[in-house]
CSV table of C-alpha atoms in Angstrom, one decimal:
chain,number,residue,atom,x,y,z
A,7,UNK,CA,120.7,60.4,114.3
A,8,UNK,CA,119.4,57.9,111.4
A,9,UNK,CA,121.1,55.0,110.3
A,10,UNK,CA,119.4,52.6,108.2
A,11,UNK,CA,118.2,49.4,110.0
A,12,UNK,CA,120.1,47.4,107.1
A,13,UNK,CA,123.1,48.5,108.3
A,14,UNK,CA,123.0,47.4,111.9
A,15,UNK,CA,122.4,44.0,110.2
A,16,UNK,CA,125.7,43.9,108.3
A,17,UNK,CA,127.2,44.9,111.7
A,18,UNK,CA,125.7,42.2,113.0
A,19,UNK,CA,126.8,39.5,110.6
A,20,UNK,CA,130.1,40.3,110.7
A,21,UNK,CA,130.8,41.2,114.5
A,22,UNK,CA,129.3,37.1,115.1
A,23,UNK,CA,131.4,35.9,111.8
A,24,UNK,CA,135.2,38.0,112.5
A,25,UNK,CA,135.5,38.1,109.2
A,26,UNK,CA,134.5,40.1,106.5
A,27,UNK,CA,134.3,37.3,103.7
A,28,UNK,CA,132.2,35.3,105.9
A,29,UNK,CA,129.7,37.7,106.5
A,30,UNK,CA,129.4,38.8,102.8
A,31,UNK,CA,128.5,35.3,102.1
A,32,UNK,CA,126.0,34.6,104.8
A,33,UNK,CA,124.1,38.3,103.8
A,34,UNK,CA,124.8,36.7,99.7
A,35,UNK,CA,126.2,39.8,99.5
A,36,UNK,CA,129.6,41.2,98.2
A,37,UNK,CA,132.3,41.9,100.4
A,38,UNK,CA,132.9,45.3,99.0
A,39,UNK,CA,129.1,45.8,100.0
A,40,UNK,CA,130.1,44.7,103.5
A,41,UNK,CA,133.1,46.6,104.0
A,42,UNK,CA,130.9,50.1,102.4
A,43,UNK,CA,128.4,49.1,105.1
A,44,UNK,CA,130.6,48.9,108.0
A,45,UNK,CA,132.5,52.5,107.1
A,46,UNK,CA,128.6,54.0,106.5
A,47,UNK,CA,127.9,53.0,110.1
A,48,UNK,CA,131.4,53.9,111.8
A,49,UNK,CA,130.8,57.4,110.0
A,50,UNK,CA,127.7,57.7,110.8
A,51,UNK,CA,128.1,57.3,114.4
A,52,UNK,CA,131.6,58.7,114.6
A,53,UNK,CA,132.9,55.8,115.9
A,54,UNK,CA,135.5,52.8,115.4
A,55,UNK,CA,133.9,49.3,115.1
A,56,UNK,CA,136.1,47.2,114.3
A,57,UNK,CA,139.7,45.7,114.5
A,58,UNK,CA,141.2,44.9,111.6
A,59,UNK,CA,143.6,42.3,111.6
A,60,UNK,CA,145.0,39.6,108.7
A,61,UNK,CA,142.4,37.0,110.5
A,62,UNK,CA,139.7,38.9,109.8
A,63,UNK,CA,138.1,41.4,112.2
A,64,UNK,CA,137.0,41.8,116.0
A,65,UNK,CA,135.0,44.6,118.0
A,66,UNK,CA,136.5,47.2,119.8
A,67,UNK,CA,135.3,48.5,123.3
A,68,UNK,CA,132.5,51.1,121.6
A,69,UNK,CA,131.9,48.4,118.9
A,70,UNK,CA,131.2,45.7,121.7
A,71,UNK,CA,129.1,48.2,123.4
A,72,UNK,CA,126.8,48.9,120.5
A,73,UNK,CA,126.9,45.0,119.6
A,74,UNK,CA,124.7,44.4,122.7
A,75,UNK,CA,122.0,46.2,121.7
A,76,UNK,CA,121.9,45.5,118.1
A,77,UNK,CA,121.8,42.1,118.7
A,78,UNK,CA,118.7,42.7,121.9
A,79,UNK,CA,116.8,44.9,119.1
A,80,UNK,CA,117.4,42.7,115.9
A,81,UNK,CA,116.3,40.0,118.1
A,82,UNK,CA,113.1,42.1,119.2
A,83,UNK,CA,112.4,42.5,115.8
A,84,UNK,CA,112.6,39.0,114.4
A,85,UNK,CA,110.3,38.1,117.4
A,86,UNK,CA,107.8,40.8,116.3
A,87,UNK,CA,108.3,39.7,113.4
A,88,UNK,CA,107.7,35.8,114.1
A,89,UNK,CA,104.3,36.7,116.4
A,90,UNK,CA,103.0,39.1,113.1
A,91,UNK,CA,103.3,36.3,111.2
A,92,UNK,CA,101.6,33.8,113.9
A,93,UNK,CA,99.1,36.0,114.6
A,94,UNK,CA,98.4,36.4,110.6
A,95,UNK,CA,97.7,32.3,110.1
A,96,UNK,CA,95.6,32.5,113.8
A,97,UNK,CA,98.2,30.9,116.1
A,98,UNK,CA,98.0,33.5,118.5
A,99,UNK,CA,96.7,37.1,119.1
A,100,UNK,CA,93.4,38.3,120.9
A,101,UNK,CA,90.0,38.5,119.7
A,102,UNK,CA,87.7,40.7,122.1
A,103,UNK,CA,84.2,40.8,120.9
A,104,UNK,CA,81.5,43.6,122.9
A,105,UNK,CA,77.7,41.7,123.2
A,106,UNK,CA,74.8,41.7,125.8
A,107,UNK,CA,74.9,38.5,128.0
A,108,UNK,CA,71.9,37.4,126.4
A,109,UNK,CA,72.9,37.9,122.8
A,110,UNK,CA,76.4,35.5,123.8
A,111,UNK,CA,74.2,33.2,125.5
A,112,UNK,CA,71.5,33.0,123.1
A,113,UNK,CA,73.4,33.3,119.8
A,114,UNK,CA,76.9,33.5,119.8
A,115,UNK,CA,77.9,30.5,121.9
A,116,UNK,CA,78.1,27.8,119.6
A,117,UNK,CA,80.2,30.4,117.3
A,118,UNK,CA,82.5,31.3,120.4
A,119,UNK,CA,83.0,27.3,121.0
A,120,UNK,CA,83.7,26.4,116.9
A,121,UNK,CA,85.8,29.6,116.7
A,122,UNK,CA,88.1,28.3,119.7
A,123,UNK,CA,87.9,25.0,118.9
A,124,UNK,CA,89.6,25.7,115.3
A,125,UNK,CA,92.1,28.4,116.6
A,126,UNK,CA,92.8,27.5,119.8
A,127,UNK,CA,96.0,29.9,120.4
A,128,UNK,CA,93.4,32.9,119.9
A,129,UNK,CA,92.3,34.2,123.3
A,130,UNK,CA,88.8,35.4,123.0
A,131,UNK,CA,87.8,38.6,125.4
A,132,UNK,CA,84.1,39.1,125.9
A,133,UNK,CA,82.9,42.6,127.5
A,134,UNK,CA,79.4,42.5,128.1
A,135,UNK,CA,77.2,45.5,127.9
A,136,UNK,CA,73.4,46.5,125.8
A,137,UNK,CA,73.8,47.9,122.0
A,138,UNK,CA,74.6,51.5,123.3
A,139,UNK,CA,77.9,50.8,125.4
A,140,UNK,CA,78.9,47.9,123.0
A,141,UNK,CA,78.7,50.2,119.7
A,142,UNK,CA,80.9,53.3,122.4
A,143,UNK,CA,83.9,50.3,122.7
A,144,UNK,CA,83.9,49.7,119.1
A,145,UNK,CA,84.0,53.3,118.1
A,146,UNK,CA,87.0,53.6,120.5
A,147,UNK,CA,88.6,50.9,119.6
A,148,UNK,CA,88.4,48.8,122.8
A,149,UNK,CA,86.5,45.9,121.1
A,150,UNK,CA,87.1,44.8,117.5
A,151,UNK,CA,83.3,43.3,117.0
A,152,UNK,CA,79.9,44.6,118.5
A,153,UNK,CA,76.9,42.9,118.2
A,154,UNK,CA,74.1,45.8,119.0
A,155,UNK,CA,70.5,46.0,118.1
A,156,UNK,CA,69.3,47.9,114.7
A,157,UNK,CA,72.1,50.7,115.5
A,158,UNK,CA,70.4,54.4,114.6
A,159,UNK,CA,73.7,55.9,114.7
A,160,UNK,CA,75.5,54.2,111.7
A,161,UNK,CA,77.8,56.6,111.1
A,162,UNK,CA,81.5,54.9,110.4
A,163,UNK,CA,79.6,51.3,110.7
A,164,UNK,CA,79.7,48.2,108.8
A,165,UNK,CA,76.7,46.4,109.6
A,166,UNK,CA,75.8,42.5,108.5
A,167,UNK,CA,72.2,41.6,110.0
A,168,UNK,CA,72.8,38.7,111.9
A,169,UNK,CA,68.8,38.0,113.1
A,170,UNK,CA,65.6,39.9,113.9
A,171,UNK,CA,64.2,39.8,117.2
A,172,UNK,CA,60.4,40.6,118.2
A,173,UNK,CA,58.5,42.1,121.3
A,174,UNK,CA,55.7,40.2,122.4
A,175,UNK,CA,54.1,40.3,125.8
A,176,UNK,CA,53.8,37.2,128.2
A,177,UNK,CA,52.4,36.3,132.0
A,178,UNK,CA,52.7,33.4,134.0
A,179,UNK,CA,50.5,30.7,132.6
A,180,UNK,CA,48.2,31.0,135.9
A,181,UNK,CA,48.0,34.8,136.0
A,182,UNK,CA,44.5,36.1,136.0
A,183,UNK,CA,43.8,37.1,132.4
A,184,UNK,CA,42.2,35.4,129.7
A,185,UNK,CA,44.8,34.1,127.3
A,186,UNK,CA,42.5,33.5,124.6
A,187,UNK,CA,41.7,37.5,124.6
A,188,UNK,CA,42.9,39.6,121.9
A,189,UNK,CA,44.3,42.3,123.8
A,190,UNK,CA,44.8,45.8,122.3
A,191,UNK,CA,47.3,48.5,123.2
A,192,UNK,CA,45.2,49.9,125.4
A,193,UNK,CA,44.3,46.9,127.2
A,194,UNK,CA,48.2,45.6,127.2
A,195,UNK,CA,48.7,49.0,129.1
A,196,UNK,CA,46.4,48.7,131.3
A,197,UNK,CA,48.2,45.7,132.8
A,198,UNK,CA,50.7,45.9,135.3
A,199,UNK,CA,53.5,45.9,132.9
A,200,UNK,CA,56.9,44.3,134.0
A,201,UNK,CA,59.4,45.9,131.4
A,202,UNK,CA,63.5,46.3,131.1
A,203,UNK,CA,65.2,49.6,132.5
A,204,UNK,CA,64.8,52.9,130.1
A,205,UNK,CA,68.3,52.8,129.0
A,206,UNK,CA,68.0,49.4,127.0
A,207,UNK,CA,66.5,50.2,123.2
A,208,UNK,CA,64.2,46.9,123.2
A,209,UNK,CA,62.4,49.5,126.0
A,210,UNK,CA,62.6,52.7,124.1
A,211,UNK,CA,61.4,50.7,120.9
A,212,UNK,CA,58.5,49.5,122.8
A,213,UNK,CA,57.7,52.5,124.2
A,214,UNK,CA,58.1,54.6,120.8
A,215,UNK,CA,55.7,52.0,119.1
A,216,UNK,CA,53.0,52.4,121.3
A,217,UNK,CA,53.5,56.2,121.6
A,218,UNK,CA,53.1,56.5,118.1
A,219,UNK,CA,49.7,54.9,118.6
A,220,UNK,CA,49.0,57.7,121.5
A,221,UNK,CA,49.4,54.9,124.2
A,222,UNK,CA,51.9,55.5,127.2
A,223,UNK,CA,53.5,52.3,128.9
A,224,UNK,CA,54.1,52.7,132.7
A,225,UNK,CA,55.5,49.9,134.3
A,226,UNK,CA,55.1,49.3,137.9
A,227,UNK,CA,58.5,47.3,137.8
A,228,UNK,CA,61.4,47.8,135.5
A,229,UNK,CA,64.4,45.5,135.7
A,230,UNK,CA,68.1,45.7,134.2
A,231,UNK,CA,68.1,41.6,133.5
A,232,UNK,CA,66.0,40.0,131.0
A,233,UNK,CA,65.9,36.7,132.9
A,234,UNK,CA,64.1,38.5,135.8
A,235,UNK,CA,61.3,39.7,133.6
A,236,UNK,CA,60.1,36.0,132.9
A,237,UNK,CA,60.5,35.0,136.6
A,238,UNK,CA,58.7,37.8,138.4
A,239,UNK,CA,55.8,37.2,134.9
A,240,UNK,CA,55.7,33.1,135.9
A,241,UNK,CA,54.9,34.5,139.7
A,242,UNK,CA,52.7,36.3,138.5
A,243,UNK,CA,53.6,40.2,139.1
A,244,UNK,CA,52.4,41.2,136.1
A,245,UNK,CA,52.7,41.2,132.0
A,246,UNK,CA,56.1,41.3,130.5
A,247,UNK,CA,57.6,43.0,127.6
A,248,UNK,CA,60.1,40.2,126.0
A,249,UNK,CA,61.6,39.6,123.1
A,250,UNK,CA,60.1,36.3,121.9
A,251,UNK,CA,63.3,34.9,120.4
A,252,UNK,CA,65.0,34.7,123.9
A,253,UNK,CA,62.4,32.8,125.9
A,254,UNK,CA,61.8,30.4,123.8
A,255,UNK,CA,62.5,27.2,126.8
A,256,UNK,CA,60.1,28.9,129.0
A,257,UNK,CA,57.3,29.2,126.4
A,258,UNK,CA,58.2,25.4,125.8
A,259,UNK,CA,58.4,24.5,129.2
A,260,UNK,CA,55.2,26.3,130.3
A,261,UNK,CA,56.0,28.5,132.9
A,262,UNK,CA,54.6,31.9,130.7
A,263,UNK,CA,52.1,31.8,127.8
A,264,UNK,CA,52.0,34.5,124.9
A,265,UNK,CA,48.9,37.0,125.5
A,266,UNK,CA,47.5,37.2,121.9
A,267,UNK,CA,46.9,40.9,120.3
A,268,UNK,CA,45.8,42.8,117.7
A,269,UNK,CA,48.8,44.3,116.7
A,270,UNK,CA,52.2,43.8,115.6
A,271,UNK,CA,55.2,45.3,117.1
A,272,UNK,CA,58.0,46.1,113.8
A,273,UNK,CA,60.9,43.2,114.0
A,274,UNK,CA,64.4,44.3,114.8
A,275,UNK,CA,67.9,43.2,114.0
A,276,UNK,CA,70.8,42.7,116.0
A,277,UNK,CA,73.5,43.1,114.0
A,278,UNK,CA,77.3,42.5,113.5
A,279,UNK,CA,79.0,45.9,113.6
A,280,UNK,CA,82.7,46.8,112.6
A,281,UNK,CA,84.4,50.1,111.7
A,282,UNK,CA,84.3,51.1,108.3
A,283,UNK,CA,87.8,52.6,108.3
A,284,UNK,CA,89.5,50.3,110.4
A,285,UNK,CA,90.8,47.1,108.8
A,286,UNK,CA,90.0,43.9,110.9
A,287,UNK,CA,92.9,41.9,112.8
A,288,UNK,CA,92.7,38.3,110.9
A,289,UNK,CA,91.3,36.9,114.3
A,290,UNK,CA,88.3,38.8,113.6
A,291,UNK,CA,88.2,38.2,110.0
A,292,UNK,CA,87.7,34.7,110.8
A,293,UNK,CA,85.6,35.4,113.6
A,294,UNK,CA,83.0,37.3,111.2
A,295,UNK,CA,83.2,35.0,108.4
A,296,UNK,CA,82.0,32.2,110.1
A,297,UNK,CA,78.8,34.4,111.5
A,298,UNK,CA,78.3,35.6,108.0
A,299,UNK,CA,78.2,31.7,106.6
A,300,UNK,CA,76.8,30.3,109.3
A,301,UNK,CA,79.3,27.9,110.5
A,302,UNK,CA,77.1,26.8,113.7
A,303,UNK,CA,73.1,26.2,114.1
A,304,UNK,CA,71.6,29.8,114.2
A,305,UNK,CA,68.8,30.5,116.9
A,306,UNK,CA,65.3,29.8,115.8
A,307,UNK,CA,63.4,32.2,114.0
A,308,UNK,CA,59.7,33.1,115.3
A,309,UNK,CA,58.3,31.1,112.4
A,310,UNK,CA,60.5,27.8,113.7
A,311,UNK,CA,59.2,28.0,117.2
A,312,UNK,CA,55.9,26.7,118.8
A,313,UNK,CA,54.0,29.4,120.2
């Protein structure tokens, strides 16, 4: 059975008013309109609403009945309505954002902190997880913005480059090898090489570079956190792959030194990814916006850094 929602909304007016005239002039409608609305509902659901009397009008058992949930659902709706509109101007809502623990910690802290800061009433939901399991929640829907590295797969992606990342290699600053050595491929394999897990793409990259040059890595010790690969290098287990850009304080402070070479490893990009065909709640419009304008201090570039 369909009965237009407008309808309900007369019945409504005039169950709380008793009186036909009222209502009319609290919809600013006529009360011919009224009355036609009333006897297009009681027909519609074969039933009598209303009492009519010469003071106006009052509900009868079924009428009563079907007040109670007209007013529960109207009331649904005008809250729906109300938390639409809250969520619209940022009071309120959810923003949940998929990233690596080191991309929040490195880059998207001081954008998580300003973004809060502003919007308070927005609760921000961070899943953690490398460029391949972030970019699988977006594409399902479970995240609204993914922050992967230089996605292959771009298919139904929206992709803003946010900044580019390189692989060097490092070792504890009293590991036995000459640091003033320019190393080659070859040599750089030859080390025992201290590199991430083989799911994580900074590993396949690596490893794709230097197969291109017909040089296998083989790590004696691969590692799911990129923290661990600078503490077991500043003890001195071996040479680690990192990206430059995210050890920056332990370059600074010392503990690991860069090993100098004759090559160059391409730069990457990690990247702000939405879907293409799915419009973005105005939490993360906001959220995006201020990455794209660069609303906090961005993380230094290779060029900015002491090496």
């Amino acid at each position: 059975m369909s009965v237009k929602l407008e309808l309900y909304r007369v019945f409504k007016e005039v169950a709380e008013a008793g009186n036909i005239s009222v209502a009319a002039k609290n919809l600013y409608i006529s009360q011919s309109a009224v009355s036609q609305s009333i006897k297009q509902l009681e027909t519609a659901l074969q039933a009598r609403l209303f009492s009519r009397s010469p003071r106006g009008v009052s509900l009868t058992g079924e009428g009563q009945l079907l007040y109670d949930y007209v007013r529960s659902a109207l009331g649904l709706l005008a809250t729906g309505e109300d938390k639409l509109s809250q969520a619209q101007q940022l009071m309120l809502g959810t923003l949940v954002i998929g990233a690596s623990d080191t991309v929040t910690g490195q880059f998207l802290t001081p954008y998580l902190e300003a973004f809060h800061r502003l919007h308070p009433g927005i609760r921000l939901k961070i899943i953690s997880g490398r460029s391949a399991k972030v970019l699988s929640l977006l594409r399902s829907g479970s995240v609204d913005i993914a922050f992967a590295s230089t996605p292959a797969e771009r298919e139904r992606l929206e992709a803003w480059p946010c900044f580019s990342t390189h692989s060097v290699f490092v070792a504890g600053s009293g590991y036995g090898c000459d640091f003033d050595h320019v190393y080659t491929r070859e040599e750089i394999a030859g080390f025992p090489l201290i590199l991430l897990e083989r799911k994580a793409s900074s590993r396949g990259f690596l490893e794709q570079d230097f197969l291109r040059c017909g040089v296998t890595l083989t790590p004696e010790i691969e590692l799911s956190s990129r923290s661990l690969l600078v503490t077991l290098a500043k003890i001195g287990l071996g040479v680690a792959g990192v990206t430059l850009e995210f050890v920056q304080d332990a370059l600074h402070a010392g503990e690991i030194r860069l090993l100098k070479t004759d090559f160059t490893i391409p730069a990457r990009s990690v990247e702000m990814c939405t879907l293409v065909d799915v419009a973005p709640t105005a939490a993360a419009g906001a959220f995006m916006e201020m990455v794209k304008t660069g609303a906090e201090k961005e993380i230094p570039h290779p060029e900015e850094t002491g090496k």
